[in-house]
mmCIF file of C-alpha atoms in Angstrom:
data_model
loop_
_atom_site.group_PDB
_atom_site.id
_atom_site.type_symbol
_atom_site.label_atom_id
_atom_site.label_comp_id
_atom_site.label_asym_id
_atom_site.label_seq_id
_atom_site.Cartn_x
_atom_site.Cartn_y
_atom_site.Cartn_z
ATOM 1 C CA MET A 1249 11.043 5.152 14.537
ATOM 2 C CA ILE A 1250 13.451 4.434 11.701
ATOM 3 C CA ARG A 1251 13.393 0.760 10.874
ATOM 4 C CA SER A 1252 15.971 -1.130 8.891
ATOM 5 C CA ALA A 1253 14.786 -2.121 5.455
ATOM 6 C CA THR A 1254 13.602 -5.712 5.236
ATOM 7 C CA LEU A 1255 15.205 -5.926 1.813
ATOM 8 C CA THR A 1256 18.523 -7.769 2.149
ATOM 9 C CA LEU A 1257 21.125 -7.176 -0.527
ATOM 10 C CA GLN A 1258 23.973 -9.613 -0.907
ATOM 11 C CA PRO A 1259 26.848 -8.357 -3.075
ATOM 12 C CA THR A 1260 28.975 -10.909 -4.893
ATOM 13 C CA VAL A 1261 31.883 -10.078 -2.561
ATOM 14 C CA LEU A 1262 32.065 -8.305 0.778
ATOM 15 C CA PRO A 1263 31.206 -4.615 0.279
ATOM 16 C CA ILE A 1264 34.549 -3.369 1.535
ATOM 17 C CA VAL A 1265 35.806 -0.901 -1.008
ATOM 18 C CA ASP A 1266 39.297 0.261 -1.905
ATOM 19 C CA ASN A 1267 39.629 3.364 0.251
ATOM 20 C CA ASN A 1268 42.642 4.435 -1.799
ATOM 21 C CA ARG A 1269 40.349 5.082 -4.759
ATOM 22 C CA LEU A 1270 36.824 5.688 -3.424
ATOM 23 C CA ARG A 1271 35.833 8.601 -1.205
ATOM 24 C CA LEU A 1272 32.446 9.202 0.366
ATOM 25 C CA PHE A 1273 31.351 12.686 1.472
ATOM 26 C CA SER A 1274 28.100 14.060 2.799
ATOM 27 C CA GLY A 1275 26.512 17.460 2.753
ATOM 28 C CA SER A 1276 24.451 18.685 5.694
ATOM 29 C CA ALA A 1277 21.035 17.708 4.309
ATOM 30 C CA ASN A 1278 20.856 14.104 5.597
ATOM 31 C CA LEU A 1279 23.961 13.151 7.553
ATOM 32 C CA PRO A 1280 22.336 10.127 9.335
ATOM 33 C CA LEU A 1281 21.540 8.489 5.975
ATOM 34 C CA ALA A 1282 25.086 9.147 4.723
ATOM 35 C CA GLN A 1283 26.495 7.545 7.874
ATOM 36 C CA GLU A 1284 24.338 4.458 7.327
ATOM 37 C CA ILE A 1285 25.567 4.205 3.736
ATOM 38 C CA ALA A 1286 29.168 4.524 4.925
ATOM 39 C CA ARG A 1287 28.646 1.711 7.456
ATOM 40 C CA TYR A 1288 27.203 -0.525 4.736
ATOM 41 C CA LEU A 1289 30.298 0.087 2.635
ATOM 42 C CA GLY A 1290 32.622 -0.482 5.568
ATOM 43 C CA MET A 1291 34.218 2.963 5.391
ATOM 44 C CA ASP A 1292 34.076 6.431 6.967
ATOM 45 C CA LEU A 1293 32.736 9.666 5.574
ATOM 46 C CA GLY A 1294 35.469 11.972 4.334
ATOM 47 C CA PRO A 1295 36.327 15.026 6.464
ATOM 48 C CA MET A 1296 34.943 18.318 5.216
ATOM 49 C CA ILE A 1297 34.609 21.828 6.634
ATOM 50 C CA ARG A 1298 31.273 23.573 6.018
ATOM 51 C CA LYS A 1299 30.798 27.124 7.260
ATOM 52 C CA GLN A 1300 28.337 29.908 6.618
ATOM 53 C CA PHE A 1301 29.248 33.570 6.382
ATOM 54 C CA ALA A 1302 27.154 36.236 8.090
ATOM 55 C CA ASP A 1303 25.332 37.041 4.851
ATOM 56 C CA GLY A 1304 24.374 33.395 4.274
ATOM 57 C CA GLU A 1305 27.086 32.425 1.781
ATOM 58 C CA LEU A 1306 28.449 28.885 2.172
ATOM 59 C CA TYR A 1307 32.104 27.904 2.446
ATOM 60 C CA VAL A 1308 33.290 24.330 1.859
ATOM 61 C CA GLN A 1309 36.750 22.787 2.088
ATOM 62 C CA ILE A 1310 37.651 19.120 1.609
ATOM 63 C CA GLN A 1311 40.031 18.103 4.406
ATOM 64 C CA GLU A 1312 41.961 15.314 2.672
ATOM 65 C CA SER A 1313 43.592 14.674 -0.686
ATOM 66 C CA ILE A 1314 41.181 13.283 -3.270
ATOM 67 C CA ARG A 1315 43.432 13.624 -6.304
ATOM 68 C CA GLY A 1316 42.655 10.796 -8.724
ATOM 69 C CA CYS A 1317 39.840 9.427 -6.528
ATOM 70 C CA ASP A 1318 36.244 8.471 -7.301
ATOM 71 C CA VAL A 1319 34.168 10.765 -5.090
ATOM 72 C CA TYR A 1320 30.528 10.179 -4.114
ATOM 73 C CA LEU A 1321 28.676 13.176 -2.647
ATOM 74 C CA ILE A 1322 25.461 12.391 -0.741
ATOM 75 C CA GLN A 1323 23.043 15.316 -0.611
ATOM 76 C CA PRO A 1324 19.239 15.269 -1.066
ATOM 77 C CA ASN A 1325 17.730 18.579 -2.186
ATOM 78 C CA CYS A 1326 15.268 18.798 0.701
ATOM 79 C CA HIS A 1327 14.190 21.701 2.934
ATOM 80 C CA PRO A 1328 15.687 24.273 2.848
ATOM 81 C CA VAL A 1329 15.925 23.311 -0.813
ATOM 82 C CA ASN A 1330 17.904 26.272 -2.117
ATOM 83 C CA ASP A 1331 20.565 26.032 0.610
ATOM 84 C CA HIS A 1332 21.050 22.294 0.130
ATOM 85 C CA LEU A 1333 21.137 22.547 -3.652
ATOM 86 C CA MET A 1334 23.722 25.333 -3.480
ATOM 87 C CA GLU A 1335 25.776 23.323 -0.991
ATOM 88 C CA LEU A 1336 25.789 20.346 -3.366
ATOM 89 C CA LEU A 1337 27.018 22.530 -6.234
ATOM 90 C CA ILE A 1338 29.772 24.067 -4.080
ATOM 91 C CA VAL A 1339 31.009 20.671 -2.871
ATOM 92 C CA ILE A 1340 31.045 19.353 -6.463
ATOM 93 C CA ASP A 1341 33.085 22.373 -7.513
ATOM 94 C CA ALA A 1342 35.490 21.888 -4.590
ATOM 95 C CA CYS A 1343 36.033 18.235 -5.557
ATOM 96 C CA ARG A 1344 36.566 19.122 -9.207
ATOM 97 C CA ARG A 1345 39.185 21.706 -8.275
ATOM 98 C CA ALA A 1346 40.823 19.144 -5.975
ATOM 99 C CA SER A 1347 41.456 16.940 -9.058
ATOM 100 C CA ALA A 1348 39.005 14.140 -8.253
ATOM 101 C CA ARG A 1349 39.028 11.577 -11.061
ATOM 102 C CA GLN A 1350 35.241 11.162 -11.108
ATOM 103 C CA ILE A 1351 32.501 12.904 -9.120
ATOM 104 C CA THR A 1352 29.123 11.233 -8.567
ATOM 105 C CA ALA A 1353 26.303 13.309 -7.081
ATOM 106 C CA VAL A 1354 24.176 10.960 -4.962
ATOM 107 C CA ILE A 1355 20.805 12.721 -4.741
ATOM 108 C CA PRO A 1356 18.308 10.564 -2.771
ATOM 109 C CA TYR A 1357 15.641 13.247 -3.239
ATOM 110 C CA TYR A 1358 15.824 15.349 -6.405
ATOM 111 C CA GLY A 1359 14.317 18.747 -5.641
ATOM 112 C CA TYR A 1360 12.615 21.012 -8.178
ATOM 113 C CA ALA A 1361 11.487 17.866 -10.035
ATOM 114 C CA ARG A 1362 7.775 18.703 -10.194
ATOM 115 C CA ALA A 1363 8.292 21.366 -12.873
ATOM 116 C CA ASP A 1364 9.434 18.837 -15.480
ATOM 117 C CA ARG A 1365 7.577 20.293 -18.477
ATOM 118 C CA LYS A 1366 5.667 23.390 -19.496
ATOM 119 C CA THR A 1367 1.968 23.188 -18.655
ATOM 120 C CA ALA A 1368 1.343 26.894 -19.324
ATOM 121 C CA GLY A 1369 3.079 29.750 -21.037
ATOM 122 C CA ARG A 1370 6.164 31.437 -19.593
ATOM 123 C CA GLU A 1371 6.988 28.691 -17.079
ATOM 124 C CA SER A 1372 10.439 27.466 -16.115
ATOM 125 C CA ILE A 1373 11.350 23.771 -16.392
ATOM 126 C CA THR A 1374 13.272 23.656 -13.130
ATOM 127 C CA ALA A 1375 13.989 19.916 -13.314
ATOM 128 C CA LYS A 1376 16.105 20.599 -16.403
ATOM 129 C CA LEU A 1377 17.662 23.708 -14.850
ATOM 130 C CA VAL A 1378 18.891 21.727 -11.834
ATOM 131 C CA ALA A 1379 20.307 19.075 -14.168
ATOM 132 C CA ASN A 1380 22.250 21.796 -15.988
ATOM 133 C CA LEU A 1381 23.541 23.215 -12.697
ATOM 134 C CA VAL A 1382 24.736 19.836 -11.376
ATOM 135 C CA THR A 1383 26.450 19.054 -14.677
ATOM 136 C CA GLY A 1384 27.950 22.534 -14.995
ATOM 137 C CA ALA A 1385 29.349 22.368 -11.463
ATOM 138 C CA GLY A 1386 31.460 19.393 -12.526
ATOM 139 C CA ALA A 1387 29.569 16.178 -11.706
ATOM 140 C CA ASN A 1388 30.460 13.248 -13.976
ATOM 141 C CA ARG A 1389 27.566 11.018 -12.907
ATOM 142 C CA VAL A 1390 24.323 11.241 -10.922
ATOM 143 C CA LEU A 1391 22.683 8.632 -8.709
ATOM 144 C CA ALA A 1392 19.055 9.511 -7.928
ATOM 145 C CA MET A 1393 16.216 7.686 -6.205
ATOM 146 C CA ASP A 1394 12.562 7.643 -7.313
ATOM 147 C CA LEU A 1395 12.528 10.678 -9.572
ATOM 148 C CA HIS A 1396 9.174 12.437 -9.786
ATOM 149 C CA SER A 1397 9.040 11.488 -13.468
ATOM 150 C CA SER A 1398 11.292 9.149 -15.423
ATOM 151 C CA GLN A 1399 11.793 11.685 -18.214
ATOM 152 C CA ILE A 1400 14.135 13.653 -15.908
ATOM 153 C CA GLN A 1401 16.796 11.055 -16.706
ATOM 154 C CA GLY A 1402 16.932 12.501 -20.208
ATOM 155 C CA TYR A 1403 17.649 15.994 -18.905
ATOM 156 C CA PHE A 1404 21.216 14.978 -18.064
ATOM 157 C CA ASP A 1405 24.016 14.751 -20.615
ATOM 158 C CA ILE A 1406 26.012 12.634 -18.157
ATOM 159 C CA PRO A 1407 25.241 9.080 -16.965
ATOM 160 C CA LEU A 1408 22.396 8.829 -14.447
ATOM 161 C CA ASP A 1409 21.602 5.747 -12.363
ATOM 162 C CA HIS A 1410 17.937 5.775 -11.346
ATOM 163 C CA VAL A 1411 17.259 3.489 -8.392
ATOM 164 C CA TYR A 1412 14.048 2.762 -6.522
ATOM 165 C CA GLY A 1413 13.060 2.882 -2.873
ATOM 166 C CA THR A 1414 9.879 0.898 -3.491
ATOM 167 C CA PRO A 1415 11.473 -2.533 -2.758
ATOM 168 C CA VAL A 1416 11.756 -1.684 0.948
ATOM 169 C CA LEU A 1417 8.152 -0.423 0.979
ATOM 170 C CA ILE A 1418 6.915 -3.550 -0.805
ATOM 171 C CA ASP A 1419 8.813 -5.879 1.518
ATOM 172 C CA TYR A 1420 7.393 -4.090 4.552
ATOM 173 C CA ILE A 1421 3.830 -4.247 3.257
ATOM 174 C CA ALA A 1422 4.285 -7.939 2.361
ATOM 175 C CA SER A 1423 5.614 -8.671 5.866
ATOM 176 C CA LYS A 1424 2.358 -7.358 7.389
ATOM 177 C CA GLN A 1425 0.420 -10.120 5.558
ATOM 178 C CA LEU A 1426 -2.546 -7.878 4.826
ATOM 179 C CA SER A 1427 -5.577 -9.465 3.208
ATOM 180 C CA ASP A 1428 -7.475 -8.323 0.110
ATOM 181 C CA ILE A 1429 -4.946 -5.673 -0.916
ATOM 182 C CA VAL A 1430 -5.774 -3.226 -3.687
ATOM 183 C CA VAL A 1431 -3.043 -0.805 -4.763
ATOM 184 C CA VAL A 1432 -4.314 2.702 -5.470
ATOM 185 C CA SER A 1433 -2.711 5.452 -7.542
ATOM 186 C CA PRO A 1434 -3.632 8.907 -6.186
ATOM 187 C CA ASP A 1435 -3.663 10.348 -9.719
ATOM 188 C CA VAL A 1436 -3.454 9.269 -13.336
ATOM 189 C CA GLY A 1437 0.215 10.277 -13.565
ATOM 190 C CA GLY A 1438 1.187 7.686 -10.954
ATOM 191 C CA VAL A 1439 -0.485 4.706 -12.614
ATOM 192 C CA ALA A 1440 2.771 3.167 -13.884
ATOM 193 C CA ARG A 1441 4.300 3.407 -10.404
ATOM 194 C CA ALA A 1442 1.233 1.865 -8.758
ATOM 195 C CA ARG A 1443 1.001 -0.882 -11.391
ATOM 196 C CA ALA A 1444 4.624 -1.898 -10.775
ATOM 197 C CA PHE A 1445 3.953 -1.845 -7.019
ATOM 198 C CA ALA A 1446 0.877 -4.040 -7.422
ATOM 199 C CA LYS A 1447 2.741 -6.527 -9.617
ATOM 200 C CA LYS A 1448 5.302 -7.079 -6.856
ATOM 201 C CA LEU A 1449 2.465 -7.733 -4.393
ATOM 202 C CA ASN A 1450 1.351 -10.932 -6.149
ATOM 203 C CA ASP A 1451 -0.405 -9.002 -8.931
ATOM 204 C CA ALA A 1452 -2.758 -7.207 -6.561
ATOM 205 C CA PRO A 1453 -5.674 -5.373 -8.220
ATOM 206 C CA LEU A 1454 -5.258 -1.703 -9.135
ATOM 207 C CA ALA A 1455 -7.486 1.321 -8.595
ATOM 208 C CA ILE A 1456 -7.017 4.899 -9.796
ATOM 209 C CA ILE A 1457 -8.200 8.175 -8.302
ATOM 210 C CA ASP A 1458 -9.155 10.811 -10.844
ATOM 211 C CA LYS A 1459 -8.291 14.258 -9.492
ATOM 212 C CA ARG A 1460 -8.299 17.714 -10.955
ATOM 213 C CA ARG A 1461 -5.717 20.119 -9.605
ATOM 214 C CA GLN A 1462 -6.876 23.718 -9.314
ATOM 215 C CA ALA A 1463 -3.604 25.173 -7.999
ATOM 216 C CA HIS A 1464 -0.199 24.040 -6.710
ATOM 217 C CA ASN A 1465 -0.571 21.953 -3.532
ATOM 218 C CA VAL A 1466 -4.350 22.022 -3.962
ATOM 219 C CA ALA A 1467 -6.155 19.002 -5.384
ATOM 220 C CA GLN A 1468 -9.829 18.139 -5.772
ATOM 221 C CA VAL A 1469 -10.671 14.452 -5.907
ATOM 222 C CA MET A 1470 -13.398 13.612 -8.380
ATOM 223 C CA ASN A 1471 -13.855 9.899 -9.047
ATOM 224 C CA LEU A 1472 -12.516 6.445 -8.233
ATOM 225 C CA ILE A 1473 -11.782 3.946 -10.995
ATOM 226 C CA GLY A 1474 -11.791 0.433 -9.553
ATOM 227 C CA ASP A 1475 -13.281 -1.471 -6.619
ATOM 228 C CA VAL A 1476 -12.047 -1.023 -3.031
ATOM 229 C CA ALA A 1477 -15.145 -2.051 -1.065
ATOM 230 C CA GLY A 1478 -14.199 -4.290 1.866
ATOM 231 C CA LYS A 1479 -10.526 -4.293 0.865
ATOM 232 C CA THR A 1480 -7.233 -2.987 2.245
ATOM 233 C CA ALA A 1481 -6.265 -0.003 0.103
ATOM 234 C CA VAL A 1482 -2.584 0.913 -0.263
ATOM 235 C CA LEU A 1483 -2.087 4.412 -1.681
ATOM 236 C CA VAL A 1484 1.263 4.655 -3.476
ATOM 237 C CA ASP A 1485 3.060 7.873 -4.453
ATOM 238 C CA ASP A 1486 6.639 9.059 -4.899
ATOM 239 C CA MET A 1487 6.357 11.870 -2.329
ATOM 240 C CA ILE A 1488 4.098 13.365 0.307
ATOM 241 C CA ASP A 1489 4.374 17.154 0.454
ATOM 242 C CA THR A 1490 1.429 18.932 2.113
ATOM 243 C CA ALA A 1491 -0.517 15.624 2.036
ATOM 244 C CA GLY A 1492 -3.609 17.259 0.558
ATOM 245 C CA THR A 1493 -3.816 14.883 -2.399
ATOM 246 C CA ILE A 1494 -3.184 11.647 -0.519
ATOM 247 C CA VAL A 1495 -5.499 12.508 2.407
ATOM 248 C CA GLU A 1496 -8.367 13.490 0.099
ATOM 249 C CA GLY A 1497 -7.753 10.246 -1.759
ATOM 250 C CA ALA A 1498 -7.891 8.277 1.496
ATOM 251 C CA ARG A 1499 -11.198 9.910 2.433
ATOM 252 C CA LEU A 1500 -12.634 8.963 -0.941
ATOM 253 C CA LEU A 1501 -11.475 5.363 -0.428
ATOM 254 C CA ARG A 1502 -13.189 5.285 2.980
ATOM 255 C CA THR A 1503 -16.360 6.628 1.393
ATOM 256 C CA GLU A 1504 -16.156 3.909 -1.263
ATOM 257 C CA GLY A 1505 -16.009 1.220 1.429
ATOM 258 C CA ALA A 1506 -12.287 0.500 1.922
ATOM 259 C CA ARG A 1507 -11.779 -1.483 5.154
ATOM 260 C CA GLN A 1508 -8.261 -0.130 5.811
ATOM 261 C CA VAL A 1509 -6.126 2.538 4.140
ATOM 262 C CA TYR A 1510 -2.321 2.632 4.127
ATOM 263 C CA ALA A 1511 -0.088 5.277 2.536
ATOM 264 C CA CYS A 1512 3.306 4.486 0.987
ATOM 265 C CA ALA A 1513 5.744 7.065 -0.377
ATOM 266 C CA THR A 1514 9.495 7.237 -0.855
ATOM 267 C CA HIS A 1515 10.037 10.920 -0.045
ATOM 268 C CA ALA A 1516 8.623 12.414 3.167
ATOM 269 C CA VAL A 1517 8.682 16.105 2.250
ATOM 270 C CA PHE A 1518 6.025 16.851 4.922
ATOM 271 C CA SER A 1519 5.452 20.562 4.371
ATOM 272 C CA HIS A 1520 2.903 22.211 6.671
ATOM 273 C CA PRO A 1521 0.142 21.089 7.315
ATOM 274 C CA ALA A 1522 1.088 17.525 6.282
ATOM 275 C CA VAL A 1523 1.573 16.160 9.805
ATOM 276 C CA GLU A 1524 -1.838 17.372 10.988
ATOM 277 C CA ARG A 1525 -3.527 15.863 7.940
ATOM 278 C CA LEU A 1526 -1.711 12.525 8.054
ATOM 279 C CA SER A 1527 -2.281 12.047 11.793
ATOM 280 C CA SER A 1528 -6.001 12.807 11.583
ATOM 281 C CA GLY A 1529 -6.935 9.103 11.737
ATOM 282 C CA VAL A 1530 -7.666 8.526 8.052
ATOM 283 C CA PHE A 1531 -4.694 6.121 7.697
ATOM 284 C CA GLU A 1532 -3.870 2.946 9.588
ATOM 285 C CA GLU A 1533 -0.201 3.628 8.803
ATOM 286 C CA VAL A 1534 1.895 6.059 6.778
ATOM 287 C CA ILE A 1535 5.061 4.373 5.467
ATOM 288 C CA VAL A 1536 7.944 6.421 4.069
ATOM 289 C CA THR A 1537 11.728 6.104 3.670
ATOM 290 C CA ASN A 1538 14.593 8.178 5.028
ATOM 291 C CA THR A 1539 15.688 9.801 1.752
ATOM 292 C CA ILE A 1540 14.661 12.997 3.558
ATOM 293 C CA PRO A 1541 15.275 13.286 7.327
ATOM 294 C CA VAL A 1542 12.091 13.332 9.389
ATOM 295 C CA PRO A 1543 12.660 15.362 12.576
ATOM 296 C CA GLU A 1544 10.894 14.477 15.835
ATOM 297 C CA ALA A 1545 8.564 17.462 15.413
ATOM 298 C CA LYS A 1546 7.146 15.858 12.254
ATOM 299 C CA ARG A 1547 6.674 12.355 13.660
ATOM 300 C CA PHE A 1548 3.309 10.922 14.700
ATOM 301 C CA PRO A 1549 2.065 7.525 15.933
ATOM 302 C CA GLN A 1550 0.988 6.215 12.527
ATOM 303 C CA LEU A 1551 4.346 6.993 10.884
ATOM 304 C CA THR A 1552 6.896 4.318 9.948
ATOM 305 C CA VAL A 1553 10.240 5.308 8.412
ATOM 306 C CA LEU A 1554 12.238 2.644 6.555
ATOM 307 C CA SER A 1555 15.893 2.963 5.634
ATOM 308 C CA VAL A 1556 17.127 2.901 2.021
ATOM 309 C CA ALA A 1557 20.808 3.044 3.028
ATOM 310 C CA ASN A 1558 21.443 -0.537 1.885
ATOM 311 C CA ILE A 1559 20.051 0.144 -1.582
ATOM 312 C CA LEU A 1560 22.089 3.320 -2.021
ATOM 313 C CA GLY A 1561 25.212 1.742 -0.549
ATOM 314 C CA GLU A 1562 24.914 -1.293 -2.804
ATOM 315 C CA THR A 1563 24.382 0.948 -5.833
ATOM 316 C CA ILE A 1564 27.493 2.992 -5.011
ATOM 317 C CA TRP A 1565 29.502 -0.220 -4.653
ATOM 318 C CA ARG A 1566 28.237 -1.578 -7.976
ATOM 319 C CA VAL A 1567 28.912 1.680 -9.826
ATOM 320 C CA HIS A 1568 32.417 1.778 -8.373
ATOM 321 C CA GLU A 1569 33.019 -1.855 -9.396
ATOM 322 C CA ASP A 1570 31.442 -1.356 -12.869
ATOM 323 C CA SER A 1571 28.753 -3.935 -12.045
ATOM 324 C CA SER A 1572 25.103 -3.992 -13.079
ATOM 325 C CA VAL A 1573 22.736 -1.748 -11.130
ATOM 326 C CA SER A 1574 19.484 -2.721 -12.863
ATOM 327 C CA SER A 1575 19.900 -6.365 -11.785
ATOM 328 C CA MET A 1576 19.219 -5.260 -8.192
ATOM 329 C CA PHE A 1577 15.576 -4.653 -9.076
ATOM 330 C CA ARG A 1578 14.784 -7.664 -11.236
#
């Protein structure tokens, strides 16, 4: 079930934008989220033709004049990643050639972000490559949510607004009125994210899982730093892919005496066998957002999906009105 975010955003004026200047379009990756954003802004998605040739090539045509307009293109780079990334680039190019005044790529989930640096010889830094592609296609600005690492912001030579889906997760956890919460980072790299999460939950204590990754999508949990005995553990990460890391972390927390274990993540990638692992009974609840669509085949009883449409819609409105975006998260 997709639930509305408990976070309520109140703009300084009614969020009804000037349709003569602003245009909102969506790719095929997450149309329901784009429709929610459009409803928040009090407008409709722009008409667009998307077709696929027999050999797999994509064809896109904007069906209205956007000359001199500020265009916002909503397209997460989720599965199938290559198709959705290519579609985003083609739509950007179509808008540029249609003389849009400014093109903002709204990317709720930024794919290829995990390769953000070289950890071994002869590797590609795909996070930078995608930034180059989006910029080269003609985007003037990027709006992204919960990047895998903050340094990706520096890969762009155009303005990037980095917003966070964690407020809706925090509000939902707070509404459950859980007792003795300890926020847990599933690895050392996520400590800053977990610390910020814990601070918003009345400065809840923090624990860290030390893991050693032997291969991609394979993690071996080694040690727990912190005390979770008799407490409600909330595992916090930016994404859940195959769920190997977060499930092994949950099992360690159970072994260390955690009374309950919850999982929170912004991006529900859910590659196989994530659903089987997450629904195995190790979690009381798995809480994610709808930056990536979660089809019925990947839903299970413990899953809760929260909407981030209000956050993205409010950010689009503030960018369009040249208002502060960072003040939303203070």
